[in-house]
PDB file of C-alpha atoms in Angstrom:
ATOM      1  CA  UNK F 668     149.285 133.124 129.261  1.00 68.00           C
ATOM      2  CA  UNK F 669     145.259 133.100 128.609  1.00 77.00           C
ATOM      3  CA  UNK F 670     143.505 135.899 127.084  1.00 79.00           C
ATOM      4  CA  UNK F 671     139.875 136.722 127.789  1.00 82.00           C
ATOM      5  CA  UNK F 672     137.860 139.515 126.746  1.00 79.00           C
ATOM      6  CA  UNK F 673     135.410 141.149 129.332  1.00 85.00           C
ATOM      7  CA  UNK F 674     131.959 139.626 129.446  1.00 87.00           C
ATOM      8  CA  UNK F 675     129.464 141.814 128.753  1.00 91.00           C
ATOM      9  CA  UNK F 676     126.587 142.776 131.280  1.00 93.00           C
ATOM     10  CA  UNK F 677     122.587 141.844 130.601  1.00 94.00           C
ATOM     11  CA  UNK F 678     120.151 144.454 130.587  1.00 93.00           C
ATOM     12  CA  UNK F 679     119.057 143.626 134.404  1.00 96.00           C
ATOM     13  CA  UNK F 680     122.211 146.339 135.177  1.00 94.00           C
ATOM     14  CA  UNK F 681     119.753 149.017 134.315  1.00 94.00           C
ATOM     15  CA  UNK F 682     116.494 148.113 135.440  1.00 95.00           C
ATOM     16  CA  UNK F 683     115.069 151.220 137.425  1.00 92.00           C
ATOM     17  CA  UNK F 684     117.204 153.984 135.552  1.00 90.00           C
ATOM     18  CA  UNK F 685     115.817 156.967 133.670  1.00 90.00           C
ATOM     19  CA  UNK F 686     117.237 158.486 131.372  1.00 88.00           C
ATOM     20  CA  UNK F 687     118.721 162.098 132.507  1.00 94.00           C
ATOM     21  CA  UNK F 688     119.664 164.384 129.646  1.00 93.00           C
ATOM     22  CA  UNK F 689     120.780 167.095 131.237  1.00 96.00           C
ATOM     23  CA  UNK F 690     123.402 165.217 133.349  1.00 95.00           C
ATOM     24  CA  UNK F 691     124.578 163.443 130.164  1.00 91.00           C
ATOM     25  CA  UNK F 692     125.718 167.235 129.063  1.00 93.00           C
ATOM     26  CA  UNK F 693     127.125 167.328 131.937  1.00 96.00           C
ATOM     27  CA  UNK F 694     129.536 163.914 132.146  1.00 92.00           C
ATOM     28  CA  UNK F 695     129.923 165.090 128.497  1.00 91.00           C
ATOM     29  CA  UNK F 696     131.525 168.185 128.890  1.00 94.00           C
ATOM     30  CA  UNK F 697     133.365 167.234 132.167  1.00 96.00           C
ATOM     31  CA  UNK F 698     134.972 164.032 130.177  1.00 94.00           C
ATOM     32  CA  UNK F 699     135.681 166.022 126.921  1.00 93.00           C
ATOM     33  CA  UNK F 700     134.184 164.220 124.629  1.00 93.00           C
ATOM     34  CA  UNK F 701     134.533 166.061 121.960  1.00 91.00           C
ATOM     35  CA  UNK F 702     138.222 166.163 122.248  1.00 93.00           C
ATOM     36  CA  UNK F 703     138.640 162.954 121.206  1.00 94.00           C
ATOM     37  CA  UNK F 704     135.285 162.349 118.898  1.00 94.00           C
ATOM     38  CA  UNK F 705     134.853 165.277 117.163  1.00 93.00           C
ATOM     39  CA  UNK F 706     135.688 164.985 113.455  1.00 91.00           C
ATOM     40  CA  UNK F 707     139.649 165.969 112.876  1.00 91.00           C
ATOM     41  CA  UNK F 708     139.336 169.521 111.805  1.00 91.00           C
ATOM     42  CA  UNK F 709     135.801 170.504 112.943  1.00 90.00           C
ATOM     43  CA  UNK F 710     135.058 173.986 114.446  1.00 90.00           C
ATOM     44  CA  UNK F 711     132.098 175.633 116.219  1.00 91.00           C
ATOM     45  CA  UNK F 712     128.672 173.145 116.313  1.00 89.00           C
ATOM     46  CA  UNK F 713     130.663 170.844 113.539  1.00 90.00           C
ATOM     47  CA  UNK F 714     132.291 169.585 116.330  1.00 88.00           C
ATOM     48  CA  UNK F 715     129.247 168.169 118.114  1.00 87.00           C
ATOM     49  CA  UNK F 716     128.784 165.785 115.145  1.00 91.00           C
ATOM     50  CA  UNK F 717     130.972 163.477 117.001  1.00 93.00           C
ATOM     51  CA  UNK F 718     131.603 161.636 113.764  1.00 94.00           C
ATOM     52  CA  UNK F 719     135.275 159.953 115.480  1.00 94.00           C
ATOM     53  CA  UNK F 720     138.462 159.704 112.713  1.00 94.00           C
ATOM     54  CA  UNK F 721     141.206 161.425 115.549  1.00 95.00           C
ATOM     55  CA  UNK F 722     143.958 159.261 115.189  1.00 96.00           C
ATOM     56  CA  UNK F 723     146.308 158.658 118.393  1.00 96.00           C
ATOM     57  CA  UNK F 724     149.554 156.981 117.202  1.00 98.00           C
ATOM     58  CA  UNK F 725     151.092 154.267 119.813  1.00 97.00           C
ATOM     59  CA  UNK F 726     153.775 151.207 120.163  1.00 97.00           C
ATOM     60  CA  UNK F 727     150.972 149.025 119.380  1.00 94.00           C
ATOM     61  CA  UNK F 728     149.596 150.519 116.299  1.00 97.00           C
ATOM     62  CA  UNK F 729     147.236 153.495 115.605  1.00 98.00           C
ATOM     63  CA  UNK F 730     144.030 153.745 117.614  1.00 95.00           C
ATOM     64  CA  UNK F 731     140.884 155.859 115.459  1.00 96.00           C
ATOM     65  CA  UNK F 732     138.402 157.193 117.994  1.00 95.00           C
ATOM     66  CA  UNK F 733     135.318 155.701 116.979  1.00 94.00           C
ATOM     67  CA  UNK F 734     131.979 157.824 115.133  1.00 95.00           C
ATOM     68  CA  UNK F 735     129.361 157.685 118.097  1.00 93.00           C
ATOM     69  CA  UNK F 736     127.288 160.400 116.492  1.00 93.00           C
ATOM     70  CA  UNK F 737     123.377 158.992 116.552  1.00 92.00           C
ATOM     71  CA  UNK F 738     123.793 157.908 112.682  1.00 94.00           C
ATOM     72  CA  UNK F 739     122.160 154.036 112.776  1.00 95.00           C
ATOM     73  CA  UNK F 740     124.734 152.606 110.520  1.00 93.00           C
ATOM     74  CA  UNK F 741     128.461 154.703 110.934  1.00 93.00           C
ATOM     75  CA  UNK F 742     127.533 155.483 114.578  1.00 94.00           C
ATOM     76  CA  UNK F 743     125.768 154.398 117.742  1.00 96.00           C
ATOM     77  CA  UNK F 744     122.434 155.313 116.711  1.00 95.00           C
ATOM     78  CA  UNK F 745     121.089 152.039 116.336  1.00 97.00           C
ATOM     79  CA  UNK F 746     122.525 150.484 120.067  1.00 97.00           C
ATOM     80  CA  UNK F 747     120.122 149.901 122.612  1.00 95.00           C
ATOM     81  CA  UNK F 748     121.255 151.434 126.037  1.00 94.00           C
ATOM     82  CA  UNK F 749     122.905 148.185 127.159  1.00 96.00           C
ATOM     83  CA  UNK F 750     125.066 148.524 124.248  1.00 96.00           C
ATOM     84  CA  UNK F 751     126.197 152.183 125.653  1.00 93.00           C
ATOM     85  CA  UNK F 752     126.388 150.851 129.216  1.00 94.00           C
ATOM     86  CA  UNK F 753     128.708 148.033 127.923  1.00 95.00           C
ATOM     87  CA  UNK F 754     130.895 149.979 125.628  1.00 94.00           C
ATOM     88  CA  UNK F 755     131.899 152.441 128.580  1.00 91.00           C
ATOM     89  CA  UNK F 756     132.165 149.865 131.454  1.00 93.00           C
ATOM     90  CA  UNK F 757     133.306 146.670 129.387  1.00 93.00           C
ATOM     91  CA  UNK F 758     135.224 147.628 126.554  1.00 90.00           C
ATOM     92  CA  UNK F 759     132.963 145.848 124.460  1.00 92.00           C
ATOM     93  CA  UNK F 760     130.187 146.232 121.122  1.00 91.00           C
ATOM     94  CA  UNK F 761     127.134 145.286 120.556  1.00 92.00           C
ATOM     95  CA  UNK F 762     129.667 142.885 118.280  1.00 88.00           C
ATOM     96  CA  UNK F 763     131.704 141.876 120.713  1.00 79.00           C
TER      97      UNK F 763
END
């Protein structure tokens, strides 16, 4: 049995896009975001910090949903859209 990891795509995927802010709200609200993101506990506007700790126990361990609030060291702030882009489509981080 082999085991890859998805390769991650080049910035070429989003030549000609602009950006589109008020759809984002939209594919945010529709996909729940917050659900998931939101820091375990928040209420009201808290909850739009998107800070990530929820902790979804499995078989294979316990998965934390990540902080992708726009902090440039705890959260995504600092990724380039490519970074998003791959994260969502590929699995992957700016790490790997």
């Amino acid at each position: 049995m082999w085991l890859t990891r998805p390769r991650p795509d080049g910035a070429e995927v989003l030549a000609g896009l602009t950006g589109d802010a008020a759809r984002g709200q939209i594919v945010f609200d529709a996909g729940g975001c917050a659900a998931c993101h939101a820091t375990p506990k928040a209420e009201a506007e808290a909850r739009l910090v998107l800070a990530g700790g929820k902790r979804f126990p499995s078989p294979f361990g316990t998965f934390v949903a990540p902080n992708i609030s726009q902090d440039q060291q705890a959260g995504i702030g600092a990724w380039q859209a490519i970074d998003l882009w791959n994260a969502l489509h590929n699995g992957t981080s700016p790490d790997g």
